[in-house]
mmCIF file of C-alpha atoms and ligand atoms in Angstrom:
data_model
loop_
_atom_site.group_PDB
_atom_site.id
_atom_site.type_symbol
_atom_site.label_atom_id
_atom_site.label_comp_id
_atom_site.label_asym_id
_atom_site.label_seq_id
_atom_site.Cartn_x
_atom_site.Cartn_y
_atom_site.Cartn_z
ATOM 1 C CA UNK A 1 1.963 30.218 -0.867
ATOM 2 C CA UNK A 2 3.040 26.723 -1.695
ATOM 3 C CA UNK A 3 5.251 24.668 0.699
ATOM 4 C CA UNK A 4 8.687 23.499 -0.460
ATOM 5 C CA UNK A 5 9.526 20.189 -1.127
ATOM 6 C CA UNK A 6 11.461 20.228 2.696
ATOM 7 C CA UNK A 7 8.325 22.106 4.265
ATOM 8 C CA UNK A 8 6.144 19.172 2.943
ATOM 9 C CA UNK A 9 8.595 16.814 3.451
ATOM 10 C CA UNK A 10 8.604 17.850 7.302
ATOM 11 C CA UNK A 11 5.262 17.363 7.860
ATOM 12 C CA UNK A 12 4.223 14.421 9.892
ATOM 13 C CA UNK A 13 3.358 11.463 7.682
ATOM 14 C CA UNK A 14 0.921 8.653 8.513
ATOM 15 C CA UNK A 15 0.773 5.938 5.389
ATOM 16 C CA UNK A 16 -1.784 3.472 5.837
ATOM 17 C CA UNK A 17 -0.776 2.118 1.901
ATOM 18 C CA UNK A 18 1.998 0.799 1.337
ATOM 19 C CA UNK A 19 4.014 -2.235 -0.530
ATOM 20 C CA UNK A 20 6.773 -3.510 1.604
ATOM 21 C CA UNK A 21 7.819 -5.759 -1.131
ATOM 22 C CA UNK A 22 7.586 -2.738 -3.581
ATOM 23 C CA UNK A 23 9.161 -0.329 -1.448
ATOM 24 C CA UNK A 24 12.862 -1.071 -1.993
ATOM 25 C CA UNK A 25 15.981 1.014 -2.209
ATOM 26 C CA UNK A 26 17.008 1.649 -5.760
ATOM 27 C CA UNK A 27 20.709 1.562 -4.779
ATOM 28 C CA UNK A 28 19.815 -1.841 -2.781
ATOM 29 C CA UNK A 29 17.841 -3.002 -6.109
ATOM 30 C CA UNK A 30 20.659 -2.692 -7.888
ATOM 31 C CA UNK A 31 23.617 -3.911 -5.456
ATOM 32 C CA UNK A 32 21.232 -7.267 -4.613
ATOM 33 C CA UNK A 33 20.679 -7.960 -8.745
ATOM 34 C CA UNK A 34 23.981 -7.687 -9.332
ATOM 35 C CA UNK A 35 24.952 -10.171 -6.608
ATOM 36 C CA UNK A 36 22.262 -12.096 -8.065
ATOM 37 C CA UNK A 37 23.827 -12.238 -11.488
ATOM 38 C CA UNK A 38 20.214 -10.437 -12.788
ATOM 39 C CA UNK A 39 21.898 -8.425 -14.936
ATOM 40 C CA UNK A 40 22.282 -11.406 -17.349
ATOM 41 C CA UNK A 41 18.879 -12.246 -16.707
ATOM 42 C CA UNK A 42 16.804 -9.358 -17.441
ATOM 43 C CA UNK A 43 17.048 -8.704 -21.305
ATOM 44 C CA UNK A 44 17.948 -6.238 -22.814
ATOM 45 C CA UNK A 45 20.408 -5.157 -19.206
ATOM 46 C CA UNK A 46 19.703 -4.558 -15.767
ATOM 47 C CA UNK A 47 18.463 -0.771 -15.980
ATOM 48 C CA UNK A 48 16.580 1.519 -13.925
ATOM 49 C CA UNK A 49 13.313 1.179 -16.631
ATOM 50 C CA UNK A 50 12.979 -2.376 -16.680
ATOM 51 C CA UNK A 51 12.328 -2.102 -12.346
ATOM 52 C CA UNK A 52 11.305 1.165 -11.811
ATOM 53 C CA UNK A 53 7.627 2.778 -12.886
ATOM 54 C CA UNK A 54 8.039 6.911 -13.298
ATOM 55 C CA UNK A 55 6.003 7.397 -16.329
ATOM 56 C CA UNK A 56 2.365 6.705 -16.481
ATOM 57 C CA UNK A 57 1.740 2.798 -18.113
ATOM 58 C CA UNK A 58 -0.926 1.933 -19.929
ATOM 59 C CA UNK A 59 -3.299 0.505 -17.476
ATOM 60 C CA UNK A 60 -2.561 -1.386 -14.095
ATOM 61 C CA UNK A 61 -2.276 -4.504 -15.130
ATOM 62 C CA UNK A 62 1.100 -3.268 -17.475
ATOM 63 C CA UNK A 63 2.258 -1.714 -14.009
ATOM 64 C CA UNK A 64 1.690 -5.707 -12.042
ATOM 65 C CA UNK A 65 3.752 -7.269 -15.043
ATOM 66 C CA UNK A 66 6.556 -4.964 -14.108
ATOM 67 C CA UNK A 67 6.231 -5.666 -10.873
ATOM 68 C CA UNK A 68 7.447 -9.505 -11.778
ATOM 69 C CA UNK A 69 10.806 -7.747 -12.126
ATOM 70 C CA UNK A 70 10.808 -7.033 -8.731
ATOM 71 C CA UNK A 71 9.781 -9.861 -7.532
ATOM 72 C CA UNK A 72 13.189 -11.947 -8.633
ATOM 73 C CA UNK A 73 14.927 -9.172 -5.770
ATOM 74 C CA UNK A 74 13.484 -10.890 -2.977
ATOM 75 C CA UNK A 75 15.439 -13.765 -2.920
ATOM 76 C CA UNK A 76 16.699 -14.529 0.653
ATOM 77 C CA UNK A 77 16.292 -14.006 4.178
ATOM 78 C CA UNK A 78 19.359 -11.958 4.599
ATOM 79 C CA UNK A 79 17.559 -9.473 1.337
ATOM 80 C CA UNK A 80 14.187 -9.579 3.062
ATOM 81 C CA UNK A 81 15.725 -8.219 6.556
ATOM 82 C CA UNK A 82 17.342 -5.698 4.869
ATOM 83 C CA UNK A 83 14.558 -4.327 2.247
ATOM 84 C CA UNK A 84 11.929 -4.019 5.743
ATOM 85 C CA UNK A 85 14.770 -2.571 7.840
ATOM 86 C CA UNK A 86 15.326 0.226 4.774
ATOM 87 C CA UNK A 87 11.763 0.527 3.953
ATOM 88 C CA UNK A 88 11.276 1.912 7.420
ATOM 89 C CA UNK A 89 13.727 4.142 7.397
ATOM 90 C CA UNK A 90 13.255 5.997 4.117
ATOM 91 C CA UNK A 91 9.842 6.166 5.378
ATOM 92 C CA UNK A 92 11.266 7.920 8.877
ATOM 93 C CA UNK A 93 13.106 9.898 6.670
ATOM 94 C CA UNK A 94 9.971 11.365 4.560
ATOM 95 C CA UNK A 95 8.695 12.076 8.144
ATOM 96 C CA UNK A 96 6.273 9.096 8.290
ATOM 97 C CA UNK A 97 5.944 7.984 11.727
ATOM 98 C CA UNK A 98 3.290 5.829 11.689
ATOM 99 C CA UNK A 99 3.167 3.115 8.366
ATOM 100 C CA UNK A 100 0.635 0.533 8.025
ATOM 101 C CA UNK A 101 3.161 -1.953 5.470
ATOM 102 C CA UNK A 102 1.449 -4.389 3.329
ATOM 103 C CA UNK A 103 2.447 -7.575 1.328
ATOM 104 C CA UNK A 104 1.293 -10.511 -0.292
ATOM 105 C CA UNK A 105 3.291 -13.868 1.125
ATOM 106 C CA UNK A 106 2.176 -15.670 -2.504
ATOM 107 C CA UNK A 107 4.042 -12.766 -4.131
ATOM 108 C CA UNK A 108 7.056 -13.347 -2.489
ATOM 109 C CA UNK A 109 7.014 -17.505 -2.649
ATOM 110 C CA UNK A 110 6.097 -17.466 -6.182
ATOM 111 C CA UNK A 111 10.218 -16.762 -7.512
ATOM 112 C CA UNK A 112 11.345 -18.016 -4.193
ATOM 113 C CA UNK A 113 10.474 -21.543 -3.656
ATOM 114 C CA UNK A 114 13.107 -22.338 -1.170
ATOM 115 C CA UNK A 115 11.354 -19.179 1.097
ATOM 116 C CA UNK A 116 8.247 -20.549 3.337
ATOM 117 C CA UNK A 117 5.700 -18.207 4.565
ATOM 118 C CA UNK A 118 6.972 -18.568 8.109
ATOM 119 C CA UNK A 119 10.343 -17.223 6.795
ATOM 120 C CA UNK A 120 9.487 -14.321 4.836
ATOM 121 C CA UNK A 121 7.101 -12.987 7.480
ATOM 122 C CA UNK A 122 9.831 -13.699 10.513
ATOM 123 C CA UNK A 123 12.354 -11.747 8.070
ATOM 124 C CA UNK A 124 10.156 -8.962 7.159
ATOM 125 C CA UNK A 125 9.384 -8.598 10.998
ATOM 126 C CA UNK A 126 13.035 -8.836 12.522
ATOM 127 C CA UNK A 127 13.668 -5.795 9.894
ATOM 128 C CA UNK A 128 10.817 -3.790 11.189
ATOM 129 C CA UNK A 129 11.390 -4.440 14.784
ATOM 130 C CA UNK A 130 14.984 -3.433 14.409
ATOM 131 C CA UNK A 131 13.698 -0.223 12.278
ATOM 132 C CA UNK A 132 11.029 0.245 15.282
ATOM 133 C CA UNK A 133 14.025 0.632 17.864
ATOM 134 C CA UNK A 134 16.080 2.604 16.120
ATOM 135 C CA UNK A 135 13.715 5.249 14.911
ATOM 136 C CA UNK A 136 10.840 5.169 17.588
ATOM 137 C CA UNK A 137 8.563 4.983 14.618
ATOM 138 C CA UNK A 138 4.918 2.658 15.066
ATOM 139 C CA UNK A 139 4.741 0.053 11.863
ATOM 140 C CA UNK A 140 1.890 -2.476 11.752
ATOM 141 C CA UNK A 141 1.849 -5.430 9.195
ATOM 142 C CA UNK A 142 -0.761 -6.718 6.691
ATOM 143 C CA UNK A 143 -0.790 -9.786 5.152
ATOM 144 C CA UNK A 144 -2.456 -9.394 1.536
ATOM 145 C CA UNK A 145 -4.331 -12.241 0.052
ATOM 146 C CA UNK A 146 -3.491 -12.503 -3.893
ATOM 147 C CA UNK A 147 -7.143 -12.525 -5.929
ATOM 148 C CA UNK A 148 -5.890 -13.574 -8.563
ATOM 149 C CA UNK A 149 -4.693 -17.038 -7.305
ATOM 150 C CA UNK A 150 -6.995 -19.838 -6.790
ATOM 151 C CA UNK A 151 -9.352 -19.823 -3.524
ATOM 152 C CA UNK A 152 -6.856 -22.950 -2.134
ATOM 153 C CA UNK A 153 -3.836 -20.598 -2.157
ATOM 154 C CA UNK A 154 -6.043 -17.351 -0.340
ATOM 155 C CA UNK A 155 -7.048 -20.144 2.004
ATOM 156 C CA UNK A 156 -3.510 -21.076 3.095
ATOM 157 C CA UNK A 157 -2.469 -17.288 3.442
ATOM 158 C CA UNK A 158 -5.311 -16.566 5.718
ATOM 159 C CA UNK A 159 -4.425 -19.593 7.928
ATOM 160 C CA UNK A 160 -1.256 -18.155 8.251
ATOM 161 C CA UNK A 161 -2.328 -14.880 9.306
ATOM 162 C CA UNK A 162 -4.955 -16.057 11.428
ATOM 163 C CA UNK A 163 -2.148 -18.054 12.807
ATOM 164 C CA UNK A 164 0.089 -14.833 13.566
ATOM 165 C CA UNK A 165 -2.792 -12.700 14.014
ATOM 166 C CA UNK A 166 -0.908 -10.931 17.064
ATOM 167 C CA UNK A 167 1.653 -10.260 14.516
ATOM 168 C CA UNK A 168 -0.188 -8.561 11.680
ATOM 169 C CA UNK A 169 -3.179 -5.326 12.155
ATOM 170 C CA UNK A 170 -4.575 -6.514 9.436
ATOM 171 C CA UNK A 171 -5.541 -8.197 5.870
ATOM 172 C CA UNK A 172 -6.304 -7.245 2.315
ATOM 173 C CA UNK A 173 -7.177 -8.620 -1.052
ATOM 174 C CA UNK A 174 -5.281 -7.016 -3.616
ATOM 175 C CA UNK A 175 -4.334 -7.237 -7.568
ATOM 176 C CA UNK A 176 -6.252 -6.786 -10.853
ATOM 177 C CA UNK A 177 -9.802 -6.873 -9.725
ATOM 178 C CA UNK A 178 -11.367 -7.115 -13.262
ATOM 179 C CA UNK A 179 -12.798 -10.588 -13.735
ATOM 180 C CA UNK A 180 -12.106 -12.058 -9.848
ATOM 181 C CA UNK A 181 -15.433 -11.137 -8.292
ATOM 182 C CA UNK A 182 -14.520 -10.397 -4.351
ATOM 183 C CA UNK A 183 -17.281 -12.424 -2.938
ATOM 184 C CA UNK A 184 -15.877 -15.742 -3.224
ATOM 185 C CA UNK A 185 -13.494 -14.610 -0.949
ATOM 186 C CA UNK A 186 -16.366 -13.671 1.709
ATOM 187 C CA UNK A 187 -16.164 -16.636 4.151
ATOM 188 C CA UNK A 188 -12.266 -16.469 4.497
ATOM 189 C CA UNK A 189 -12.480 -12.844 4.724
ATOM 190 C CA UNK A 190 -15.597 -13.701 7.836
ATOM 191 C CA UNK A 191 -13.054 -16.421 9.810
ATOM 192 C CA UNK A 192 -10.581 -13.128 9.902
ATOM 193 C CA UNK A 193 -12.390 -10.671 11.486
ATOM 194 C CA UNK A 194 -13.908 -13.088 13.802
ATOM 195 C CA UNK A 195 -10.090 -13.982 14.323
ATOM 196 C CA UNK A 196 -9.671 -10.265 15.493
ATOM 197 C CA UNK A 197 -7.881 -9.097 11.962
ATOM 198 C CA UNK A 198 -8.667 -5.917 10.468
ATOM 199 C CA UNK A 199 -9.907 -5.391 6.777
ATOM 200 C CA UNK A 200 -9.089 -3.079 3.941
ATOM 201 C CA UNK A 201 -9.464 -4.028 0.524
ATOM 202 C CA UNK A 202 -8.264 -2.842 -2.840
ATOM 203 C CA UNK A 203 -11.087 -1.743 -4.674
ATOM 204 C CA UNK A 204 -12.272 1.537 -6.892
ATOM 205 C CA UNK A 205 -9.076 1.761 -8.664
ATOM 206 C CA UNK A 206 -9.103 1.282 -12.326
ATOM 207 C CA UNK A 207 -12.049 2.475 -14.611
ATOM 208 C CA UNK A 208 -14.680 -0.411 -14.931
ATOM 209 C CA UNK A 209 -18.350 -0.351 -15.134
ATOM 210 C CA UNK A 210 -18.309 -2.479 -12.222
ATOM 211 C CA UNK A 211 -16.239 -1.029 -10.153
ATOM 212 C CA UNK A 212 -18.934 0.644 -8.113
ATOM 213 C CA UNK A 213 -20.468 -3.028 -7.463
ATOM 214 C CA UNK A 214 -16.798 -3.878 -6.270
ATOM 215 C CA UNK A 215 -16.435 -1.573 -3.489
ATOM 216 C CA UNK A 216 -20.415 -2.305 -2.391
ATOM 217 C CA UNK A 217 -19.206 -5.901 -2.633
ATOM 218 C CA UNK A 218 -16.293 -5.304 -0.577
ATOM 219 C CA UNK A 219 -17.670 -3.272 2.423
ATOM 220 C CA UNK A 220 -20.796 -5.394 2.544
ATOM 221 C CA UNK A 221 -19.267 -9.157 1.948
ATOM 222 C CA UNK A 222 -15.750 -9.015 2.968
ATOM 223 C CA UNK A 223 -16.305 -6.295 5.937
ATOM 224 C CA UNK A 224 -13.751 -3.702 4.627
ATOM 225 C CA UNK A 225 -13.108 -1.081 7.088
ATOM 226 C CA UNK A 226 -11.377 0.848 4.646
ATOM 227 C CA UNK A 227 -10.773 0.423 0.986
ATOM 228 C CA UNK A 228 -7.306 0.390 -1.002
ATOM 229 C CA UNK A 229 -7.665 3.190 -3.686
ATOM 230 C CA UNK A 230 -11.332 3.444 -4.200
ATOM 231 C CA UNK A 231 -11.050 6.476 -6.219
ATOM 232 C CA UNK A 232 -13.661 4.951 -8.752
ATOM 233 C CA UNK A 233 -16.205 6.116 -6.336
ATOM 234 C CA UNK A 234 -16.342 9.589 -7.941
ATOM 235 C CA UNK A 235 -18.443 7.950 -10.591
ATOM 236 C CA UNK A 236 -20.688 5.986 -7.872
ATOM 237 C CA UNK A 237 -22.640 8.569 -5.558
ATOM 238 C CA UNK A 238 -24.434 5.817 -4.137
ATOM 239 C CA UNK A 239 -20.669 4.756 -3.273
ATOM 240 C CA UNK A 240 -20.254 7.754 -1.636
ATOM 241 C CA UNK A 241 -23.272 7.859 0.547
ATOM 242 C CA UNK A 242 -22.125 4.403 2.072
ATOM 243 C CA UNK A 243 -18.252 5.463 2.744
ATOM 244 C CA UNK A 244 -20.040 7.937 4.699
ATOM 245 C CA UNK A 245 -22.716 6.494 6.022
ATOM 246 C CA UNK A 246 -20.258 4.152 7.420
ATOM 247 C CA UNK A 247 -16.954 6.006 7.859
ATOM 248 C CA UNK A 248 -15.265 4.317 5.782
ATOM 249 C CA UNK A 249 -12.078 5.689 4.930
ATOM 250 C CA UNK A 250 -10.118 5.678 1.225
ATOM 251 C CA UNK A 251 -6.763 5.162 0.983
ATOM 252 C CA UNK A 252 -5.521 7.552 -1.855
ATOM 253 C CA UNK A 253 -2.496 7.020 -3.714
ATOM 254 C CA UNK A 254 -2.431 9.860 -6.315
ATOM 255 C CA UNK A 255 1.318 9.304 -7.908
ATOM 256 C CA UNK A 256 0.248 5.544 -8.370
ATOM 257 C CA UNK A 257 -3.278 6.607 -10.093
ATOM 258 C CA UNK A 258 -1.524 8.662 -12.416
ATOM 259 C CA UNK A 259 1.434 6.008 -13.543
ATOM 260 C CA UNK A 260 -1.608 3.450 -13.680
ATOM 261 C CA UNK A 261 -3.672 5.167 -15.952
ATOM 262 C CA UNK A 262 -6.955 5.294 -13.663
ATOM 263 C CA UNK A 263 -6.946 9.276 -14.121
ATOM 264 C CA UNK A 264 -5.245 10.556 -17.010
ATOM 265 C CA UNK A 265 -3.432 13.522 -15.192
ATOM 266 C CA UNK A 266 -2.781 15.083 -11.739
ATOM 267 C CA UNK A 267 -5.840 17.450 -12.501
ATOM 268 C CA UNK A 268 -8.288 14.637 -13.080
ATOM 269 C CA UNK A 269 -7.745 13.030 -10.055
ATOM 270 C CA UNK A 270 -11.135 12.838 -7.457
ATOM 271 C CA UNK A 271 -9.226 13.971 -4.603
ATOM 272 C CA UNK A 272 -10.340 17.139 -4.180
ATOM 273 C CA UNK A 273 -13.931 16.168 -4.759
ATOM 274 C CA UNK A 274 -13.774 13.015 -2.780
ATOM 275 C CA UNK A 275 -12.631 15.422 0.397
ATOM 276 C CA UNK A 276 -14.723 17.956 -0.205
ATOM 277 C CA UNK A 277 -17.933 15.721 -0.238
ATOM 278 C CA UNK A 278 -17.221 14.491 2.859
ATOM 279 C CA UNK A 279 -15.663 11.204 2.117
ATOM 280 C CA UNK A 280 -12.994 10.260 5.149
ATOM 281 C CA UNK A 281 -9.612 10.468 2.849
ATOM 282 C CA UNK A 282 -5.980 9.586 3.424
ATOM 283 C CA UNK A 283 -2.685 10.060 1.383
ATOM 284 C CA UNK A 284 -0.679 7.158 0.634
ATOM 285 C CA UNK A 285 2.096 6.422 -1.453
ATOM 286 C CA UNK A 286 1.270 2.778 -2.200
ATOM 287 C CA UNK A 287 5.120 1.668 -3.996
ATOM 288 C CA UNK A 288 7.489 4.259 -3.473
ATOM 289 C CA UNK A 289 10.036 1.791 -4.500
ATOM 290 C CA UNK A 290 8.877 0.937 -7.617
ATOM 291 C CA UNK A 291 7.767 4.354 -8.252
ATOM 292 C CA UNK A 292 11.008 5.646 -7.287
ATOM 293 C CA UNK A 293 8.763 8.147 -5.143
ATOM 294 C CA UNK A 294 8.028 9.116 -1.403
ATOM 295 C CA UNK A 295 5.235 10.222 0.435
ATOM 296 C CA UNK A 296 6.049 13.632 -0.091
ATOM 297 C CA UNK A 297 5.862 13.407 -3.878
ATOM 298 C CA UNK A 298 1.651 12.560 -3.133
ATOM 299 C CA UNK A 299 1.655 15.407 -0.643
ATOM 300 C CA UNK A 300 3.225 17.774 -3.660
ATOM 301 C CA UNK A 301 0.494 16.532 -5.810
ATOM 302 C CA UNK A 302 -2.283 17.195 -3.734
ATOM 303 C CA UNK A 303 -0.857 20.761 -2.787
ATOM 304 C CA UNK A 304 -0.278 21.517 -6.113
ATOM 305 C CA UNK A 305 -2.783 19.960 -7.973
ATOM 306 C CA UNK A 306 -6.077 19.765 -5.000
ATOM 307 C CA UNK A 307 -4.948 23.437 -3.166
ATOM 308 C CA UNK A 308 -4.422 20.888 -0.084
ATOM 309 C CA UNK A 309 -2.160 22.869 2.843
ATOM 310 C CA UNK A 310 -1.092 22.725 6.305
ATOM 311 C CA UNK A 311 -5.238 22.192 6.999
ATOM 312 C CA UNK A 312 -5.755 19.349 4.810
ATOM 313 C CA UNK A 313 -2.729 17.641 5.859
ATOM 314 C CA UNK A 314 -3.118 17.761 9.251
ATOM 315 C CA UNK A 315 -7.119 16.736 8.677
ATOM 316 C CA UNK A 316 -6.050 13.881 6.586
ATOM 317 C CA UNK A 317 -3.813 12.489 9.083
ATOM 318 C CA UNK A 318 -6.133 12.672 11.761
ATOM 319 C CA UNK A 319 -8.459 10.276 9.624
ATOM 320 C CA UNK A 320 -5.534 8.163 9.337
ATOM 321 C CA UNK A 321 -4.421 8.089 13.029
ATOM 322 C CA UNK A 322 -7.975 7.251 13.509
ATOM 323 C CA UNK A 323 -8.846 4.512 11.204
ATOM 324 C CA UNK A 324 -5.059 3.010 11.370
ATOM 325 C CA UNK A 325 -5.120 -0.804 12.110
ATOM 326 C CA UNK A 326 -1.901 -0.032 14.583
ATOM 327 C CA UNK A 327 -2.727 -1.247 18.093
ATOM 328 C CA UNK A 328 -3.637 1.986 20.812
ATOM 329 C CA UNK A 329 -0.340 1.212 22.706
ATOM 330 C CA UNK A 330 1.850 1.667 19.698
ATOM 331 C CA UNK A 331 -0.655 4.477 18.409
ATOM 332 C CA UNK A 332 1.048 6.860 21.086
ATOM 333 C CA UNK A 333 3.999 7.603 19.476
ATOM 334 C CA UNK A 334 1.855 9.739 16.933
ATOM 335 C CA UNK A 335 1.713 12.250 19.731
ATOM 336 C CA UNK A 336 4.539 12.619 21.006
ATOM 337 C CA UNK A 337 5.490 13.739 17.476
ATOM 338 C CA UNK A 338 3.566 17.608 18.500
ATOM 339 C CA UNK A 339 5.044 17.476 21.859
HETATM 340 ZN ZN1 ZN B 401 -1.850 -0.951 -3.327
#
């Protein structure tokens, strides 16, 4: 018999993919853009569709331009604080104790001029630390590197996570991969690890004929230890025989395959397939914000959709607990959620 949304929502959660800047509160969304006089920005009004993705879009890149409405949100310190502090906690309140939060400091500077890098990540972090205390939950940052930008912009990102590597578990490139070949990125992506940061990468996500050569590219150039989406894999078995050659994991984000298009329904999806051929997989919920989702809503998926139950979940999460970037030390807290 099928959990209820509470069961599932109960279980303990470990997300290794997800947007902190798409991962805001709708009712914040809305409070901030008003305050921000957005409603007479954002033609036709300010409304719930022109943020928020719950139907599927025509491909991902329609889902990124919508994104750009989210971006004008993160306009101060103050809203940046805030957005990390409540990101944690609806995540504590889906039962996620552990959460691996990505985002991309270009993103963020792009609509925000007067914001620096320094002072996006030091207001991201005083949210999370304060979320940390508060809910005894274990949150590790990573700083994502935008491929679509020119090689001078990845460049300063990295220096400034290489800079704060003690602050971040890890880095990712992320964004449309269709026409920005990963391996220019290789030697910035070699100074990181040597600099002690951890790798995933977005790859495998949206139907290409390439997208097999972009997750080989990605593991063997850029040293991903895990790979953002990489669902594309399915079609690749040679794909598959290195994630498990190598243990690599995939981070799985089946609500955000669905509203991007890479599948065409819930049924379609590789998950099932992908776990049962031995591939090391992970749920995720990749922008609940945006998708006006939780973690849950990918767990109802895969129960309903996959046949995943208590088994599966707790399997999944042990892959994550294992291949999370989070330090040991912090790691801990992930058992004293059974005790
Ligand atoms: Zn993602």
């Amino acid at each position: 018999m099928n959990m209820t949304l509470p069961q599932l929502r109960s279980v303990p959660k470990i997300d290794l993919h997800r947007h902190l800047d798409c991962s805001m509160r709708w009712s914040t969304v809305t409070e901030i853009a008003q305050t921000l006089g957005m409603d007479l920005e954002i033609p036709p009004a300010l409304s719930r569709d022109s943020f928020l993705v719950t139907e599927p879009m025509k491909n991902l890149e329609s889902v990124l331009k919508k994104f750009l409405q989210t971006q004008k949100v993160l306009a101060s310190e103050e809203i940046l604080t805030r957005l990390a502090y409540e990101a944690c906690e609806d995540a504590f309140n889906d039962h996620v104790m552990m959460l691996e939060l990505r985002y991309a400091p270009t993103f963020i500077l792009d609509g925000h001029s007067q914001l620096t890098f320094e002072k996006i990540h030091q207001s991201f972090a005083k949210g999370i630390a304060l979320a940390e205390k508060k809910w005894g939950m274990a949150v590790g940052l990573i700083g994502i590197i935008q491929r679509n930008k020119p090689l001078e912009e990845a460049q300063k990102v990295m220096n400034f996570l290489i800079d704060h590597q003690n602050e971040y578990v890890g880095v990712d490139l992320a964004d449309n991969e269709d026409g920005f070949d990963p391996k220019p990125f290789a030697p910035l992506f070699q100074i990181a690890r040597k600099a002690g940061l951890r790798v995933t990468i977005h790859s495998g996500e949206s139907p290409s004929s390439f997208a097999g050569q972009w997750m080989l590219d990605s593991i063997e150039h850029l040293g991903a230890e895990r790979i953002g989406h990489g669902v594309q894999s399915i079609y690749h078995p040679h794909v598959i025989e290195v994630l498990k050659a190598k243990g690599i994991p995939l981070e799985i984000c089946p609500l955000s395959n669905w509203l991007t298009q890479a599948f065409p329904s819930f049924e379609d999806h590789p998950l099932k397939n992908l776990f049962e051929a031995g591939v090391l997989v992970t749920l995720n919920s990749d922008d609940p914000g945006i998708f006006g989702s939780t973690l849950t809503d990918d767990y109802d998926i895969a129960q309903k959709y996959h046949g995943f139950g208590p088994n599966e979940f707790k399997k999944i999460n042990q892959i994550a607990f294992q291949n999370s970037f989070i330090p040991a030390s912090k790691k801990k807290i992930w058992e004293n959620v059974f005790t």
